[in-house]
XYZ file of C-alpha atoms in Angstrom:
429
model
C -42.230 49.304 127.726
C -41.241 50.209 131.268
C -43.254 53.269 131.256
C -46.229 50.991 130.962
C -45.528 49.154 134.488
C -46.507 51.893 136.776
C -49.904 51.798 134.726
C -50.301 47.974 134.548
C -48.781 46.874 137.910
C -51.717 48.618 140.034
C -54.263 47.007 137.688
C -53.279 43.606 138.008
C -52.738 43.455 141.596
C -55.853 45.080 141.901
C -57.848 42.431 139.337
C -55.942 39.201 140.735
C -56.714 40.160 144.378
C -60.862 40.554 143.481
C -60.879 37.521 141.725
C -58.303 34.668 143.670
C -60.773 36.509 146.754
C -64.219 36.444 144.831
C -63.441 32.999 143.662
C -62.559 31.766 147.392
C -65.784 33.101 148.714
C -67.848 31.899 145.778
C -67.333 28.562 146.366
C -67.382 28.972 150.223
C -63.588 28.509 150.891
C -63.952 31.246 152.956
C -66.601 29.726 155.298
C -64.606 26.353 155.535
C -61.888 28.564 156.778
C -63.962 30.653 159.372
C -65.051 27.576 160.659
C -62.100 26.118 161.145
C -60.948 29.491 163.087
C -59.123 30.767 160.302
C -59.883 34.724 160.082
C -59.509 36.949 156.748
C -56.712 38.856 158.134
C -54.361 35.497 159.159
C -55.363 34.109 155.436
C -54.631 37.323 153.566
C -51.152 37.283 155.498
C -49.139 35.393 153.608
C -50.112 37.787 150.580
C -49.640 41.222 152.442
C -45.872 40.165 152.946
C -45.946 39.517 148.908
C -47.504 42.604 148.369
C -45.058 44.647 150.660
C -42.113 42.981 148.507
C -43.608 43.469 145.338
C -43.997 46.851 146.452
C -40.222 47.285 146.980
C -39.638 45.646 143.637
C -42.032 48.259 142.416
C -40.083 51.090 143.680
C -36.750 49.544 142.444
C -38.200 49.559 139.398
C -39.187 53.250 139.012
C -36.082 54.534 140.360
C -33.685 52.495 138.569
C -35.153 50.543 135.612
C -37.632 53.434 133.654
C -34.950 56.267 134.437
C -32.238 53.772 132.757
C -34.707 52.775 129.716
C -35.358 56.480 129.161
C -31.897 56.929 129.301
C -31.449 54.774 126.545
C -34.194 55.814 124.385
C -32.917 59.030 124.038
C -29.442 57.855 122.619
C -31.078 55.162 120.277
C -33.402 57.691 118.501
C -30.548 60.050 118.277
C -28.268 56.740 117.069
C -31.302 56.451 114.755
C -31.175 59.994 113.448
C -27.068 59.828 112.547
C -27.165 55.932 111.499
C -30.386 56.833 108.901
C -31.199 60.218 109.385
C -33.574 59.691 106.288
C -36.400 58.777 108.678
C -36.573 62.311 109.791
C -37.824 63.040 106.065
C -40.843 61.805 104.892
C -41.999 62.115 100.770
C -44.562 64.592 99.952
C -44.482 67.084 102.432
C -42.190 69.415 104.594
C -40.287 68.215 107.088
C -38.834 70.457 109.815
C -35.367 69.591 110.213
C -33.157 71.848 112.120
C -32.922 75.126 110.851
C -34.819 73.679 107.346
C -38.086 73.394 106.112
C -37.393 70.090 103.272
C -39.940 68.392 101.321
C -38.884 65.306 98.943
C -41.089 63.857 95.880
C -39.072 60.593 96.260
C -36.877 58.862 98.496
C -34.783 55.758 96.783
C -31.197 53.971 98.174
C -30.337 50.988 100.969
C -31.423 53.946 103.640
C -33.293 56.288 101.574
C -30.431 58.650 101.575
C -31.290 59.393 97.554
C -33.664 62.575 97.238
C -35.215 63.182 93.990
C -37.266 67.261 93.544
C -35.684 68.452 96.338
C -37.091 71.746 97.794
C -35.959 73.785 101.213
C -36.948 76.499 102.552
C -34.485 78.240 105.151
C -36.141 79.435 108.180
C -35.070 83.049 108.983
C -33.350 83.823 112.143
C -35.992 86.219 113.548
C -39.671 86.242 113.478
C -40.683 87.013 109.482
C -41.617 84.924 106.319
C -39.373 82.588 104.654
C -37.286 84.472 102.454
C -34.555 81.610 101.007
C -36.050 78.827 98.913
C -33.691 75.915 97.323
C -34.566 73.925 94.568
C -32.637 70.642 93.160
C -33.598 67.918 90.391
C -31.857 65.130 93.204
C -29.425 64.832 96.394
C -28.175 62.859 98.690
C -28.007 62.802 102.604
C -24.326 61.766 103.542
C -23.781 61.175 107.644
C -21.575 59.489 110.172
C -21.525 57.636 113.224
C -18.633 59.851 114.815
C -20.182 63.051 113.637
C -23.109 65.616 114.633
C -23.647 66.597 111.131
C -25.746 65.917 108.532
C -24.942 66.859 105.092
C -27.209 67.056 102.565
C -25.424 67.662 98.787
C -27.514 69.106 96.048
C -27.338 68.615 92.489
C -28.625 70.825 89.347
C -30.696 73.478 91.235
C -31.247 76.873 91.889
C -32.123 79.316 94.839
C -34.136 82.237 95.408
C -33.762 85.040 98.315
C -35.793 88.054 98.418
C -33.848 90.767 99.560
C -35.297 93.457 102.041
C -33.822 97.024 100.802
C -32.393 99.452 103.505
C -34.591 102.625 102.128
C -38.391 101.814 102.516
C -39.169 103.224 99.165
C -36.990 100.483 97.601
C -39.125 97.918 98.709
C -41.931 98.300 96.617
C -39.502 97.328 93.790
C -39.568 93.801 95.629
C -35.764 93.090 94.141
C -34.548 89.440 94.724
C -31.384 87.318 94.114
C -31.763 83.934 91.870
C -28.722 82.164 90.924
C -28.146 78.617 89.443
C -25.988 75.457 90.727
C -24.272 72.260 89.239
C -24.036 71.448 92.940
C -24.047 72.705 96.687
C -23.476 71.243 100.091
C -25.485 71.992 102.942
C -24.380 71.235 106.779
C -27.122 70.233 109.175
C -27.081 69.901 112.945
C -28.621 66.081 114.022
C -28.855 67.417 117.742
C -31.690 69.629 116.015
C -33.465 66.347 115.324
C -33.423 65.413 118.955
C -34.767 68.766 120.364
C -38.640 69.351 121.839
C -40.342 71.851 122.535
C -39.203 73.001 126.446
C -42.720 73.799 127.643
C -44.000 70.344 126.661
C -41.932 67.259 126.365
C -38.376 67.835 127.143
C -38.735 68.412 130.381
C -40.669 65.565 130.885
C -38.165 63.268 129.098
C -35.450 64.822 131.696
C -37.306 64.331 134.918
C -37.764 60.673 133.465
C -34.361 59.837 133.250
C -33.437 60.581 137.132
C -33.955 58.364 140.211
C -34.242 59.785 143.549
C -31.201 60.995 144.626
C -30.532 63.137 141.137
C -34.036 64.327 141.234
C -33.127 65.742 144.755
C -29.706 67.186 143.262
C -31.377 68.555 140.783
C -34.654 70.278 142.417
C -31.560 71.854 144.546
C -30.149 73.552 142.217
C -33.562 74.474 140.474
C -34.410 75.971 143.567
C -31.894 78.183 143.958
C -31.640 79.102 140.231
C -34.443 80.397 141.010
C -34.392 82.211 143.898
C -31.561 83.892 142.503
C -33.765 85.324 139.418
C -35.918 86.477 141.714
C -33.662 88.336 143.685
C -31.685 89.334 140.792
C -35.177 90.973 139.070
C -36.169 92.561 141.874
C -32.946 94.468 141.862
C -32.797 95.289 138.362
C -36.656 96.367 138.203
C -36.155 98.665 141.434
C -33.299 100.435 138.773
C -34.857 101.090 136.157
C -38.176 102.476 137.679
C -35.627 104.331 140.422
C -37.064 102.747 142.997
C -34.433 103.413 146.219
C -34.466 104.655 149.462
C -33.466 108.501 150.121
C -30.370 109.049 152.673
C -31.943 110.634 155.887
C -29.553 114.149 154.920
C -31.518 114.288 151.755
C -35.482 114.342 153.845
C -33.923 116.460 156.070
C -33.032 118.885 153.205
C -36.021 118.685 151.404
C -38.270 119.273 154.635
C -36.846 122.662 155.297
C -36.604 124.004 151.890
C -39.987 125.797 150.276
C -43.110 122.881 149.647
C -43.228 121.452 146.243
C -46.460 122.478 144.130
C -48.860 119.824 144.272
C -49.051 119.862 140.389
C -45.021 119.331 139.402
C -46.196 119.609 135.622
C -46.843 123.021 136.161
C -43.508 123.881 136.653
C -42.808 122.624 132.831
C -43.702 124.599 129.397
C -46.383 122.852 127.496
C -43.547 121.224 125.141
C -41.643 119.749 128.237
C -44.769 118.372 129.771
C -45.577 116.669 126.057
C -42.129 115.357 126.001
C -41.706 113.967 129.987
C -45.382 112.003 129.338
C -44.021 110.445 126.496
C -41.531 109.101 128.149
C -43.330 108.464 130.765
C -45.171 106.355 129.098
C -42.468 104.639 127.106
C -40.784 103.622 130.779
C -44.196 102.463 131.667
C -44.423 100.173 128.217
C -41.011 98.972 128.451
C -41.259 97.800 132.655
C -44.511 95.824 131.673
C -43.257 93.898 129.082
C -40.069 93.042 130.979
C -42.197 92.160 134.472
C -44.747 90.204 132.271
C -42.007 88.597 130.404
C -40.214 87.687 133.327
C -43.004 86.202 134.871
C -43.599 84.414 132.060
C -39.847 82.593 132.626
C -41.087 82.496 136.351
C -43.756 80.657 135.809
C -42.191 77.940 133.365
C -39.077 77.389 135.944
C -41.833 77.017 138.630
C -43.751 74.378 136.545
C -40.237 72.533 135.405
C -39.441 72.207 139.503
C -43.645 70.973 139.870
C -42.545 68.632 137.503
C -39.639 67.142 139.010
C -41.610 67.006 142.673
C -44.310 64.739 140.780
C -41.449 62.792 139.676
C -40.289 62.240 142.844
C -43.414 61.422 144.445
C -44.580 59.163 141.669
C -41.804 56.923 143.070
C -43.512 56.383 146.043
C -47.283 56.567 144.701
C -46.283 53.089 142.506
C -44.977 51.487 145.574
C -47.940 52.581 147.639
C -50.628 52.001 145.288
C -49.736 48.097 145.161
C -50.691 48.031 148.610
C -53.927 50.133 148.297
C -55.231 48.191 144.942
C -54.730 44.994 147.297
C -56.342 45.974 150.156
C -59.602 47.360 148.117
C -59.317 44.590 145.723
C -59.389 40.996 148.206
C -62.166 42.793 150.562
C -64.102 43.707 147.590
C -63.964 40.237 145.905
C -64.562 38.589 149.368
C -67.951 40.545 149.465
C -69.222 40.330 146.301
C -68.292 36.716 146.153
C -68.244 36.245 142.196
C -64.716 35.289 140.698
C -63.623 34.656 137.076
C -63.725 37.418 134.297
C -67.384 38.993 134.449
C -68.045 41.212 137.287
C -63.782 41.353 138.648
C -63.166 42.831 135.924
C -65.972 45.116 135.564
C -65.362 46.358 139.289
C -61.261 46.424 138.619
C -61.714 48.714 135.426
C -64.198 51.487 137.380
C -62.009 51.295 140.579
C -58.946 51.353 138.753
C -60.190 54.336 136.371
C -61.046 56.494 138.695
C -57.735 55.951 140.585
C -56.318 56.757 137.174
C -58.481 59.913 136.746
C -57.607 61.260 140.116
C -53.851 60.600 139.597
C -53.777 62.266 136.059
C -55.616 65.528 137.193
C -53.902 65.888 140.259
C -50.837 65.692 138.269
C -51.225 68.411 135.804
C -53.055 70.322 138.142
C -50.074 70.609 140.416
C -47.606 71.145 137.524
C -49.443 74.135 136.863
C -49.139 75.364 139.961
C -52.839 74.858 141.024
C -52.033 72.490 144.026
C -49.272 71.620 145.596
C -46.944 68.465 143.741
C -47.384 66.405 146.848
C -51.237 66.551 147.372
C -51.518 66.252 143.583
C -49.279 63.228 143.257
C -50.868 61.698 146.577
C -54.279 62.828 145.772
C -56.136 59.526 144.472
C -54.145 57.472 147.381
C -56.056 60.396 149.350
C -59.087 59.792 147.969
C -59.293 55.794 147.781
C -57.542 54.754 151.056
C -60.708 55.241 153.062
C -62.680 53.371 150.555
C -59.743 50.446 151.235
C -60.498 50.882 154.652
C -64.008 50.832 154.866
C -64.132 47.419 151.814
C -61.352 46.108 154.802
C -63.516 46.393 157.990
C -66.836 45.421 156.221
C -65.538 42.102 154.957
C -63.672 41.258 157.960
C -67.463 41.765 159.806
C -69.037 39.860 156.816
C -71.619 42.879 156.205
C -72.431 43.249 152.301
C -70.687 46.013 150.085
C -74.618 48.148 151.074
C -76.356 47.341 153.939
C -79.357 48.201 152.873
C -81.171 47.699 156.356
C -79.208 51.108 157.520
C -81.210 52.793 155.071
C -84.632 50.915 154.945
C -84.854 50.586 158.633
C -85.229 54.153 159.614
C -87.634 54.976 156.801
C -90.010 52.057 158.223
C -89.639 53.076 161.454
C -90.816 56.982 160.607
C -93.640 55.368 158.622
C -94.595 53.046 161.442
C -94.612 56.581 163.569
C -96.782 58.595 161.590
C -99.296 55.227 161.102
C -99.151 55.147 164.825
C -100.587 58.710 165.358
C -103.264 58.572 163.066
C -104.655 55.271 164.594
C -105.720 56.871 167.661
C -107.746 60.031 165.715
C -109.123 57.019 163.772
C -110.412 54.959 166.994
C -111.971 58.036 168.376
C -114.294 59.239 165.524
């Protein structure tokens, strides 16, 4: 529920202000007020103090509240997964649990710790097909409180492991290994339950959990993590293609012994030339999948740090877009001068969306590394404070949300020229 706030709070400052303001000048409070020498910026006073402390509230919240409930979601689903790790299993199809692949036919017990047609498949440990599968007629999922482990105990089965011969022409033989149980215990690892994937969510979840001043520890140390791969690569890449500087002795030597031929190869016998391009080429294979694997690690350290900036900044946005929403919403509904539920909210939810819009593309555009994290964080704040502005300075004027006469008014005018001109050539024939 706190992650909803930053969402909602904006929203409903933004719809109260347009219609307490559109209500006021509907039924002409705001006249009665003018009149009596009462201006919009002494009435909206009082309510730009509330706003600034609601906006403090609003920061207090994000940096101490949502870090604290994320916090504490984390160790309730992971209290969840040792207390009835059952729910991590559901009947009728595989479930990926840890290093497991387990499908069920029927769950039964207090907790649904009972299995009944129990089958696993054990992922391998590199890249390649399943190769173990377990089968059991029931078991039973036995966990603790105090412990980390899951065990699962298996009753009347039997397992099957294909087995991959050293000597290639023993493989077409396909042999296997199938053996037969009365029963068999098998040791699972809950923090496996509690893992994401680290290009998507965990990251996320971590950033979440921090308030300012560990988000600033933190983007420290990411920092120089990874300036230090970077200068570490660079060394290691410079290596291995022998990359390095000659001692000024050795260009002295080389200048005054006998030119080089401009064709090396052709100091090398055919087989020697055959042999250096291969490995040649083998160097050249091997340095571009280590520089575009490394940039690959690059690029996801960059985008963890772009994530923590937003983080950051999205601290500040929530406190600051309180104060925006209110100072397009109360101009707005003191021009348009309807209040209730029709054409506030209808106003609130286009404003409000494209605030949303903004925010949510500037976000993921910086964390890609496409922008900045500040100007992406700040970007709809950017975009809708002159808009706040201009609603601010037109209301306090009384002009309407268009003034049409701006546009009309010069169009006549250039009509009224052109009808002018013609008159005369009319009067003279």
């Amino acid at each position: 529920m706190p992650r909803i706030i930053p969402l909602v709070l904006p929203l409903s400052v933004l719809l109260a202000s347009i219609m307490t303001f559109g209500n006021l000048a509907e039924n002409y409070e705001f006249a009665a007020m003018k009149s009596s020498g009462i201006s919009l910026q002494r009435a909206m006073r009082v309510l730009i103090i509330f706003i600034f402390v609601l906006s403090i509230v609003a920061f207090w919240f994000a940096n101490n509240v949502i870090p604290y409930a994320e916090y504490k979601f984390v160790n309730f689903r992971k209290n969840i997964a040792q207390a009835k790790p059952a729910m991590a299993i559901a009947e009728g199809q595989f479930n990926d649990v840890g290093t497991y692949n387990i499908k069920v036919n029927k769950k039964t017990g207090e907790n649904g710790n009972h299995l009944t047609g129990v089958t696993i498949h054990e992922k391998p440990s590199t890249m390649g097909e399943n190769k173990t599968v377990i089968k059991s007629k029931t078991g039973e999922l036995i966990s603790s409180e105090k412990s980390s482990i899951l065990q699962l105990v298996l009753n009347d089965g039997y397992y099957y492991q294909d087995v991959t011969p050293k000597k290639y022409e023993d493989r077409a033989k396909l042999p296997f290994i199938k053996g037969k149980f009365k029963k068999q215990i098998i040791n699972i690892d809950l923090a496996e339950l509690n893992k994401v994937d680290d290009s998507k969510e965990s990251i996320a979840g971590t950033n979440a959990m921090l308030n300012v001043n560990e988000l600033r520890y933190t983007l420290d140390s990411l920092n120089k993590n990874l300036d230090n791969e970077i200068v570490s690569f660079s060394e290691n890449i410079n290596q291995r293609v022998g990359i390095r500087r000659a001692p000024q002795s050795v260009n002295k030597d080389i200048k005054k012994k006998k030119q080089l031929p401009n064709n090396l190869m052709s100091l090398y016998s055919n087989k020697d030339q055959v042999d250096i391009l291969k490995m040649a080429g083998s160097n050249i294979t091997s340095n571009i999948y280590t520089i575009d694997t490394t940039q690959k690690d690059l690029k996801d350290k960059q985008r963890e740090i772009n994530k923590h900036l937003s983080a950051l900044y999205e601290k500040f946005v929530i406190a600051f877009a309180c104060f925006l929403m209110f100072f397009i919403g109360a101009p707005l509904g003191a021009i348009i001068r309807k209040g209730g539920l029709g054409l506030p909210i209808v106003f609130a939810v286009l404003i409000f969306i494209t605030f949303h819009f903004i925010n949510t593309f500037g976000k993921r555009l910086s964390q890609e590394g496409g922008m900045s994290p500040f100007v992406g964080s700040w970007m709809s704040s950017f975009i809708l404070s002159p808009l706040a502005v201009l609603l601010t300075y037109r209301a306090t004027n009384d002009n309407g949300l268009i003034n049409f006469d701006a546009i009309t008014t010069p169009i006549s005018q250039l009509f009224q020229k052109i009808s002018e001109r013609f008159q005369p050539a009319q009067k003279q024939e």
